[in-house]
XYZ file of C-alpha atoms in Angstrom:
614
model
C 47.666 29.543 -14.840
C 45.836 31.420 -17.599
C 42.145 31.660 -16.742
C 41.252 32.381 -20.348
C 42.284 28.801 -21.173
C 39.811 27.268 -18.715
C 36.502 25.931 -20.118
C 34.304 28.367 -18.187
C 30.652 29.022 -18.951
C 29.109 32.499 -19.354
C 28.073 32.792 -15.685
C 31.458 31.681 -14.415
C 33.234 34.202 -16.661
C 30.865 36.981 -15.582
C 31.609 36.238 -11.915
C 35.371 36.112 -12.538
C 35.216 39.436 -14.385
C 33.264 41.022 -11.512
C 35.816 39.815 -8.965
C 38.681 41.098 -11.107
C 37.105 44.548 -11.098
C 37.019 44.431 -7.289
C 40.608 43.209 -7.045
C 42.672 43.506 -10.262
C 45.551 41.684 -8.519
C 43.430 38.698 -7.454
C 45.301 35.395 -7.487
C 44.191 33.055 -10.327
C 43.506 30.251 -7.803
C 40.931 32.447 -6.030
C 39.223 33.291 -9.313
C 39.233 29.636 -10.390
C 37.725 28.705 -7.005
C 34.959 31.265 -7.559
C 34.272 29.770 -10.999
C 34.022 26.290 -9.460
C 31.673 27.669 -6.812
C 29.473 29.190 -9.513
C 29.311 25.840 -11.312
C 28.492 24.105 -8.007
C 25.558 26.487 -7.452
C 24.307 25.706 -10.940
C 24.343 22.000 -9.992
C 22.268 22.620 -6.846
C 25.047 22.911 -4.245
C 24.943 25.826 -1.812
C 28.703 25.967 -1.332
C 31.992 24.503 -2.513
C 33.359 22.017 0.071
C 37.128 22.314 -0.264
C 37.908 18.894 1.197
C 35.960 17.136 -1.582
C 37.854 18.864 -4.385
C 41.360 19.479 -2.994
C 44.159 17.944 -5.043
C 41.874 17.210 -8.006
C 41.809 18.375 -11.597
C 38.411 20.122 -11.811
C 38.580 20.321 -15.616
C 39.892 16.954 -16.865
C 40.803 18.379 -20.264
C 42.977 21.034 -18.595
C 46.212 20.439 -16.685
C 45.230 22.775 -13.825
C 45.154 20.963 -10.459
C 43.815 22.271 -7.173
C 46.346 22.407 -4.317
C 46.164 20.315 -1.134
C 43.428 21.345 1.308
C 45.588 23.263 3.814
C 47.374 25.240 1.108
C 44.144 25.954 -0.779
C 42.432 27.240 2.345
C 45.409 29.415 3.302
C 45.613 31.026 -0.124
C 41.888 31.767 -0.100
C 42.092 33.308 3.376
C 44.918 35.583 2.182
C 42.729 37.088 -0.551
C 40.879 40.377 -0.085
C 37.973 38.821 -1.991
C 37.443 36.170 0.681
C 36.149 36.867 4.183
C 35.026 34.921 7.196
C 31.570 34.736 8.737
C 30.231 38.271 9.216
C 32.823 39.913 6.962
C 31.823 42.163 4.083
C 33.324 40.294 1.134
C 31.945 38.710 -2.042
C 33.198 35.240 -1.044
C 32.892 33.710 2.429
C 35.039 30.818 3.662
C 33.517 29.088 6.671
C 34.472 25.699 8.143
C 36.046 24.514 4.889
C 33.103 25.636 2.754
C 33.376 28.432 0.209
C 30.163 30.433 -0.324
C 28.964 33.359 -2.327
C 28.178 35.924 0.375
C 24.465 35.947 -0.372
C 24.080 32.182 0.031
C 26.094 32.093 3.238
C 23.784 34.780 4.619
C 20.693 32.867 3.484
C 21.884 29.671 5.151
C 22.972 31.275 8.391
C 19.875 33.441 8.798
C 17.591 30.526 7.984
C 19.227 28.349 10.645
C 19.062 31.103 13.260
C 15.409 31.890 12.604
C 14.365 28.231 12.537
C 16.037 27.652 15.894
C 14.384 30.725 17.397
C 10.985 29.613 16.129
C 11.485 26.047 17.364
C 12.462 27.255 20.852
C 9.457 29.606 21.231
C 6.670 27.375 22.559
C 3.092 28.727 22.400
C 0.568 28.299 25.189
C -1.571 25.210 24.613
C -4.740 23.952 26.275
C -3.671 20.309 26.527
C -7.109 19.096 27.631
C -8.735 20.661 24.581
C -5.921 19.413 22.327
C -6.285 15.856 23.614
C -10.038 15.905 22.988
C -9.602 17.425 19.532
C -7.005 14.865 18.448
C -9.029 11.921 19.758
C -12.064 13.047 17.758
C -10.261 14.182 14.606
C -8.076 11.070 14.260
C -10.543 8.460 15.520
C -10.442 6.778 12.083
C -6.774 5.770 12.533
C -6.039 2.415 14.166
C -2.247 2.439 13.717
C -0.016 2.441 16.796
C 1.646 4.797 17.017
C -0.602 7.045 14.955
C 2.005 9.308 13.354
C -0.647 11.562 11.825
C -1.978 12.302 15.315
C 1.528 12.849 16.677
C 2.376 15.210 13.807
C -0.782 17.218 14.480
C 0.014 17.374 18.192
C 3.499 18.724 17.540
C 2.205 21.275 15.036
C -0.128 22.656 17.715
C 2.514 22.523 20.461
C 5.289 24.123 18.364
C 5.652 27.192 16.169
C 7.554 25.032 13.695
C 6.434 21.661 12.360
C 8.100 19.652 9.598
C 5.962 16.752 8.368
C 7.507 14.344 5.870
C 5.840 11.379 4.259
C 5.754 9.416 1.045
C 2.812 9.236 -1.356
C -0.432 8.203 0.279
C 0.746 8.701 3.868
C -1.948 11.296 4.515
C -0.100 14.614 4.669
C -3.159 16.557 3.474
C -5.464 14.653 5.833
C -3.094 15.444 8.677
C -2.797 19.142 7.905
C -6.522 19.838 7.512
C -7.205 18.138 10.844
C -4.374 19.842 12.668
C -5.658 23.190 11.367
C -9.063 22.288 12.808
C -7.377 21.478 16.138
C -5.608 24.854 16.041
C -8.902 26.655 15.416
C -10.467 24.815 18.350
C -7.539 25.981 20.477
C -8.293 29.586 19.597
C -11.761 29.327 21.199
C -13.488 31.231 18.443
C -10.812 33.878 17.915
C -10.037 34.197 14.189
C -6.755 32.863 12.861
C -5.166 34.138 9.660
C -4.176 30.900 7.920
C -2.229 30.885 4.660
C -1.739 28.009 2.238
C 1.170 28.079 -0.199
C 3.249 25.868 -2.474
C 6.260 26.356 -4.768
C 4.254 26.078 -8.004
C 0.803 27.154 -9.131
C -0.098 23.555 -9.929
C 0.863 22.379 -6.435
C -0.999 25.297 -4.830
C -4.188 24.544 -6.758
C -3.967 20.848 -5.916
C -3.412 21.593 -2.231
C -6.413 23.946 -2.066
C -8.643 21.394 -3.796
C -7.530 18.597 -1.450
C -8.271 20.705 1.616
C -11.685 21.751 0.249
C -12.549 18.081 -0.271
C -11.168 16.940 3.090
C -12.866 19.521 5.302
C -16.360 18.409 4.247
C -16.091 15.245 6.346
C -14.426 16.797 9.408
C -16.111 16.049 12.768
C -16.112 19.735 13.786
C -18.569 22.616 14.032
C -19.603 24.407 10.856
C -17.879 27.537 12.166
C -14.564 25.650 12.234
C -15.111 24.362 8.695
C -15.914 27.872 7.510
C -12.712 29.198 9.086
C -10.521 26.702 7.214
C -8.899 28.258 4.127
C -9.736 26.960 0.666
C -7.410 29.072 -1.460
C -3.646 28.694 -1.888
C -0.971 30.815 -3.523
C 2.466 30.243 -4.931
C 5.301 31.230 -2.618
C 6.505 33.831 -5.088
C 3.097 35.464 -5.200
C 2.741 35.237 -1.413
C 6.054 37.021 -0.889
C 5.509 39.545 -3.667
C 8.371 38.716 -6.023
C 9.723 41.581 -8.091
C 10.565 40.172 -11.485
C 14.216 39.194 -11.826
C 15.205 40.990 -8.628
C 16.193 38.842 -5.616
C 14.192 41.253 -3.429
C 10.594 40.547 -2.371
C 7.877 42.832 -1.032
C 7.370 40.965 2.253
C 10.284 40.675 4.669
C 11.062 41.220 8.356
C 10.147 44.924 8.095
C 6.959 44.189 6.133
C 5.862 40.779 7.433
C 3.029 38.630 6.164
C -0.253 39.123 8.020
C -0.511 35.468 9.024
C -0.879 33.449 12.208
C -0.301 30.103 10.478
C 1.387 29.265 7.182
C 1.225 25.803 5.596
C 3.668 25.090 2.764
C 3.050 21.981 0.685
C 5.675 20.264 -1.515
C 8.353 21.893 0.636
C 11.031 19.577 -0.776
C 10.856 21.721 -3.936
C 11.733 24.944 -2.067
C 15.317 26.102 -2.547
C 17.515 27.768 0.078
C 17.045 31.356 -1.099
C 13.260 31.110 -1.254
C 12.995 29.361 2.118
C 15.199 31.993 3.764
C 13.031 34.795 2.370
C 9.871 32.998 3.485
C 11.041 32.570 7.088
C 12.235 36.170 7.163
C 8.777 37.392 6.078
C 6.847 35.325 8.626
C 6.001 37.044 11.951
C 7.912 35.478 14.886
C 4.636 34.538 16.588
C 3.265 32.696 13.541
C 3.293 28.945 13.150
C 5.048 27.429 10.145
C 4.049 23.962 8.925
C 6.165 22.411 6.159
C 4.834 19.365 4.287
C 6.889 17.279 1.896
C 8.701 14.051 1.151
C 12.344 14.027 2.234
C 13.165 11.274 -0.271
C 11.869 13.139 -3.324
C 13.929 15.193 -5.719
C 15.236 18.456 -4.294
C 14.606 21.935 -5.615
C 15.878 22.816 -9.078
C 17.761 25.770 -7.566
C 20.505 25.506 -4.935
C 19.830 23.690 -1.688
C 18.113 20.617 -0.251
C 16.506 22.437 2.660
C 13.650 20.062 3.449
C 15.884 16.981 3.459
C 18.363 18.763 5.758
C 15.580 19.760 8.161
C 14.573 16.105 8.444
C 18.056 14.973 9.496
C 18.578 14.135 13.153
C 14.860 13.883 13.991
C 13.580 12.060 17.066
C 11.721 12.450 20.359
C 13.730 12.543 23.552
C 12.269 11.043 26.729
C 10.538 14.274 27.797
C 8.935 14.921 24.404
C 7.802 11.296 24.157
C 6.224 11.459 27.621
C 4.430 14.728 26.799
C 3.057 13.331 23.564
C 1.952 10.113 25.199
C 0.084 12.096 27.871
C -1.719 14.210 25.268
C -2.396 11.637 22.536
C -2.515 8.345 24.410
C -0.024 6.941 21.904
C 3.083 4.925 22.711
C 5.859 7.144 21.387
C 9.281 5.620 20.638
C 12.203 7.452 22.228
C 15.125 8.391 19.983
C 17.570 11.072 21.064
C 17.571 13.721 18.313
C 20.874 14.908 16.911
C 19.290 18.083 15.535
C 17.989 20.954 17.629
C 14.829 20.743 15.503
C 14.516 17.048 16.363
C 11.045 16.860 17.909
C 9.608 19.411 15.451
C 10.071 16.839 12.672
C 7.625 13.944 12.225
C 7.837 11.234 9.581
C 4.555 9.663 8.396
C 5.254 6.016 7.606
C 1.933 4.274 6.907
C 0.923 4.458 3.234
C -2.809 4.415 2.617
C -2.189 4.232 -1.143
C 0.130 1.209 -1.255
C -0.982 -1.904 0.635
C 1.522 -4.131 2.411
C 1.765 -6.432 -0.639
C 2.087 -3.542 -3.110
C 4.936 -3.979 -5.557
C 5.272 -0.206 -5.966
C 5.477 0.296 -2.201
C 8.100 -2.436 -1.824
C 10.053 -1.074 -4.793
C 10.080 2.392 -3.204
C 11.429 0.928 0.040
C 14.211 -0.977 -1.712
C 15.214 2.059 -3.760
C 15.404 4.274 -0.660
C 17.438 1.604 1.096
C 19.973 1.652 -1.758
C 19.349 -2.066 -2.427
C 20.200 -2.404 -6.129
C 20.150 -6.223 -6.257
C 16.870 -6.302 -4.312
C 15.362 -3.756 -6.701
C 16.302 -5.780 -9.779
C 15.128 -8.968 -8.107
C 11.733 -7.475 -7.298
C 11.249 -6.264 -10.866
C 11.907 -9.817 -12.116
C 9.088 -11.208 -9.927
C 6.437 -10.014 -12.390
C 4.251 -8.347 -9.774
C 0.892 -7.216 -11.127
C 1.681 -3.532 -10.521
C 5.290 -3.649 -11.795
C 6.708 -4.167 -15.284
C 10.254 -3.885 -16.598
C 11.664 -3.768 -20.107
C 15.351 -4.463 -19.588
C 16.308 -4.252 -23.306
C 14.544 -1.137 -24.563
C 14.849 0.318 -28.049
C 13.528 3.696 -29.255
C 11.259 2.020 -31.830
C 9.714 -0.321 -29.234
C 9.277 2.584 -26.827
C 7.435 4.624 -29.450
C 5.110 1.690 -30.196
C 4.410 1.234 -26.472
C 3.656 4.924 -25.955
C 1.394 4.932 -29.011
C -0.652 2.142 -27.420
C -0.562 3.788 -24.005
C -1.941 7.105 -25.253
C -4.538 5.572 -27.606
C -7.383 5.787 -25.025
C -6.507 9.431 -24.345
C -6.482 10.395 -28.033
C -9.830 8.634 -28.515
C -11.282 10.532 -25.533
C -9.916 13.820 -26.892
C -11.878 13.347 -30.133
C -15.135 13.467 -28.160
C -14.440 17.097 -27.219
C -15.309 16.336 -23.575
C -12.632 17.916 -21.303
C -13.535 15.717 -18.354
C -13.141 12.513 -20.360
C -9.921 13.769 -21.956
C -8.273 14.685 -18.656
C -9.378 11.447 -16.986
C -7.818 9.444 -19.819
C -4.665 11.584 -19.901
C -4.136 11.159 -16.151
C -4.577 7.419 -16.580
C -1.194 7.008 -18.296
C 1.900 9.198 -18.349
C 5.451 8.867 -19.669
C 8.156 10.286 -17.374
C 11.780 10.825 -18.369
C 15.001 11.401 -16.458
C 16.308 13.967 -18.924
C 15.087 16.462 -21.513
C 17.253 15.770 -24.558
C 17.929 12.721 -26.714
C 15.870 9.781 -27.949
C 15.201 8.796 -24.336
C 14.391 12.320 -23.217
C 11.286 14.477 -23.158
C 12.124 16.426 -26.321
C 12.887 13.352 -28.439
C 9.855 11.365 -27.272
C 7.433 14.263 -27.696
C 8.728 15.037 -31.188
C 8.559 11.416 -32.373
C 5.161 10.681 -30.849
C 3.676 13.967 -32.044
C 4.806 13.255 -35.619
C 3.079 9.878 -35.486
C -0.145 11.348 -34.083
C -0.188 14.026 -36.811
C 0.327 11.475 -39.596
C -2.506 9.314 -38.306
C -4.810 12.318 -37.941
C -3.797 13.704 -41.362
C -2.552 16.896 -39.742
C 0.101 18.814 -41.654
C 3.508 18.522 -39.977
C 3.820 22.321 -39.862
C 0.573 22.677 -37.879
C 1.225 23.259 -34.201
C -2.308 22.679 -32.953
C -4.441 19.563 -33.353
C -7.073 17.698 -31.346
C -5.418 15.824 -28.494
C -2.263 17.902 -28.254
C -1.282 18.050 -24.549
C 0.816 21.047 -23.495
C 2.660 22.116 -20.372
C 2.944 25.794 -19.453
C 6.554 26.927 -18.877
C 6.014 30.307 -17.205
C 3.529 31.893 -14.836
C 0.829 34.152 -16.268
C -1.097 35.597 -13.339
C -3.494 37.493 -15.611
C -4.670 34.227 -17.186
C -4.304 32.189 -13.993
C -1.911 29.781 -15.713
C 1.260 28.637 -13.993
C 4.508 26.865 -14.740
C 3.723 23.135 -14.878
C -0.005 23.450 -15.656
C -1.249 20.908 -18.197
C -3.700 21.776 -20.968
C -5.332 19.684 -23.713
C -6.309 20.949 -27.159
C -9.906 20.010 -28.027
C -12.628 20.973 -30.474
C -15.141 23.493 -29.150
C -17.968 25.561 -30.604
C -15.384 28.294 -31.225
C -12.841 26.049 -32.927
C -9.713 24.606 -31.285
C -9.336 25.573 -27.651
C -6.844 24.499 -24.989
C -8.638 23.396 -21.831
C -7.129 23.534 -18.334
C -8.489 22.040 -15.137
C -9.883 24.465 -12.564
C -12.912 26.598 -11.925
C -13.835 28.394 -15.107
C -16.312 29.165 -17.836
C -17.089 25.551 -18.699
C -19.913 24.009 -16.671
C -17.625 21.129 -15.706
C -15.047 23.508 -14.270
C -12.589 23.535 -17.194
C -11.136 26.758 -18.565
C -10.765 27.102 -22.370
C -8.163 29.370 -23.953
C -7.453 30.253 -27.552
C -4.045 28.703 -28.380
C -2.600 32.103 -29.266
C -3.264 33.393 -25.726
C -1.138 30.789 -23.974
C 2.159 31.728 -22.338
C 5.306 29.822 -23.313
C 4.589 26.077 -23.432
C 5.757 22.681 -24.730
C 4.023 19.525 -25.926
C 3.594 17.163 -22.987
C 3.057 13.553 -23.987
C 6.220 12.990 -21.935
C 7.426 15.105 -19.025
C 10.469 15.082 -16.786
C 10.322 13.462 -13.383
C 11.109 16.904 -11.920
C 7.973 18.398 -13.496
C 5.847 15.478 -12.266
C 6.519 16.143 -8.578
C 3.284 16.293 -6.629
C 1.268 14.700 -9.458
C -0.442 11.316 -9.454
C -1.249 9.094 -12.433
C -2.976 5.746 -12.611
C -0.107 4.231 -14.618
C 3.420 5.550 -15.177
C 5.990 4.537 -17.767
C 9.413 5.648 -16.522
C 12.114 6.000 -19.189
C 15.768 5.895 -18.135
C 18.595 7.011 -20.453
C 20.624 4.452 -22.361
C 23.977 5.964 -21.370
C 25.212 6.826 -17.824
C 23.883 10.203 -16.753
C 24.609 12.506 -13.798
C 20.845 13.035 -13.552
C 20.223 9.424 -12.543
C 19.876 9.202 -8.787
C 17.981 7.400 -6.063
C 15.686 10.360 -5.442
C 14.820 10.674 -9.149
C 14.045 6.948 -9.421
C 11.930 7.026 -6.253
C 10.057 10.161 -7.308
C 9.301 8.712 -10.729
C 7.886 5.365 -9.602
C 5.815 6.855 -6.786
C 3.850 9.064 -9.200
C 1.956 5.857 -10.100
C -1.133 4.866 -8.130
C -1.762 1.453 -9.709
C 1.076 0.400 -11.998
C 4.588 1.461 -12.961
C 6.464 0.275 -16.027
C 10.220 0.882 -16.201
C 12.177 1.031 -19.442
C 15.864 0.921 -18.667
C 18.970 -1.220 -18.830
C 19.871 -3.131 -15.630
C 23.070 -1.091 -15.314
C 21.126 2.199 -15.384
C 18.677 0.950 -12.745
C 21.556 -0.120 -10.490
C 23.290 3.224 -10.949
C 20.099 5.083 -10.089
C 19.555 3.068 -6.897
C 23.149 3.353 -5.678
C 23.659 7.033 -6.567
C 22.612 9.263 -3.730
C 22.341 12.852 -4.918
C 23.885 14.763 -2.019
C 24.092 18.518 -2.241
C 26.884 20.404 -0.551
C 25.443 22.646 2.158
C 25.917 23.484 5.821
C 22.342 23.901 7.096
C 22.141 20.509 8.817
C 25.451 21.200 10.586
C 24.179 24.572 11.808
C 21.097 22.872 13.262
C 23.038 20.040 14.903
C 22.865 19.541 18.673
C 26.582 20.294 18.943
C 27.137 22.710 16.059
C 30.391 24.314 15.140
C 30.686 27.579 17.047
C 29.098 30.270 14.905
C 29.566 33.952 15.770
C 26.697 36.424 15.859
C 25.768 38.087 12.573
C 27.457 41.370 11.827
C 25.380 44.208 10.415
C 26.563 45.080 6.942
C 27.183 48.716 6.002
C 24.751 50.460 3.687
C 27.455 51.307 1.157
C 28.319 48.532 -1.240
C 25.055 46.639 -0.891
C 24.298 46.884 -4.599
C 27.790 45.673 -5.408
C 27.454 42.713 -3.045
C 24.084 41.804 -4.549
C 25.978 40.651 -7.639
C 27.202 37.707 -5.630
């Protein structure tokens, strides 16, 4: 086999070249396996599961075929480039999974530290906790009250994983459980940190907590002790540019007693491993997210894996019933994190007769026929165009954004943002007539013609933009949305947040902005954590590997009042039936009866820089 004939990308070729320098006599199969692993990482997988690919032709246009599983594994094990768990080698083969050494270390260390944290139970004043929970969650009439149970577990454990769909009250739960924690401390100060994967999510989390704590039935001292500022995870850890190293780690831990991470489903394996490593062993970690949403852009589906195997055994159920007064269902967990994970099920946003809520349930259940049937019922909050055309879509978006463009002409940022958040187009992909780039270009051209703006002009009243990179000096972050409006100083791009404007909007000269794109349409990925009154979800015309159940679910649940879907029936069915599963071994490491895993082996100082390549 001649590797130069394989259709490898730049990263795959760079990895192959690096491995060749380490072992000039490396077998072509080993190098091809490394290239496949690199491509798998680029697609979000943590490892390359040999059993899934054995005997296949990984590049259909090339005659090369992978050997049977047993032979493939044996030939990998014979290579000096491949080691087992704890070995110092660029590639690690463990339980039929091929890893880059760094990712195997991330996964193993994360599992070990999560299990240690879950097993270390803090001292709790159960009488005080019971009183706190009764008072703080008195507004809930559901039985069982999962918000109350989640708060109880977060106080009783150093690790809490709270998953729930839109409107299930994750923020309400966390602000009240933090109040219960402060009441446990009997006046002693607690260092509480709030963080999220993106600047937009961090700002939204801080604002939600500021709003929620005003109505808490607690002393003013407790309210004052609750945090009202949040940071991105990268800023919290002290990221160092393009380096994988961060300032805070086990030898320089974060000065925190409690850390709350919102939108944890967006956190990839590497970042989560670094976060746990930097958190003091005595600190509590509370992860909030939605296990059914899209995973991180980078490798790993950590939050979804943590939620596998959840349940309360008989002892945990009895303890919770004694403390909360709630009837707790018993379900033997299959994960050693089982009772640290709580799923919030009652949606306060979608009523029982909500079409959006029912659609979300059918999508998550993988019920394609039920999904199509529901969309044909003409519910008031659901609409479906089953025969879309690009021209019709452009006309519909023109009508949808008309109120926003009219509001933008007033120059009032508050009115402009309210109108812009009232309707949003979401796409599954970036390119093509059905993607973000094509829709933004076509709609922008129409808006410019109507406003008599020269086509070469980049800036005009009503241009919405999305920031693509963090700029800490300006306080603008990847995913932030701005709107171009007239001001007394000419055109300015306004962003939500505390700032110079009396209404709390921050104006910037267009030339000062970091890298950005027009944002009439945005990808479903970029919309995570956002809410809009109405959403128009555009699915591609042709089959796409991006279409999945989690993408469909995430897109429709961004809508608070109505969702409109433009997509062929075949694409909707494919989205519902395609479950985007990422290859990883974290859930197996956390299982009640895990595969025997040896203790970590300290790596020598020499060669660390070389290993960092992988």
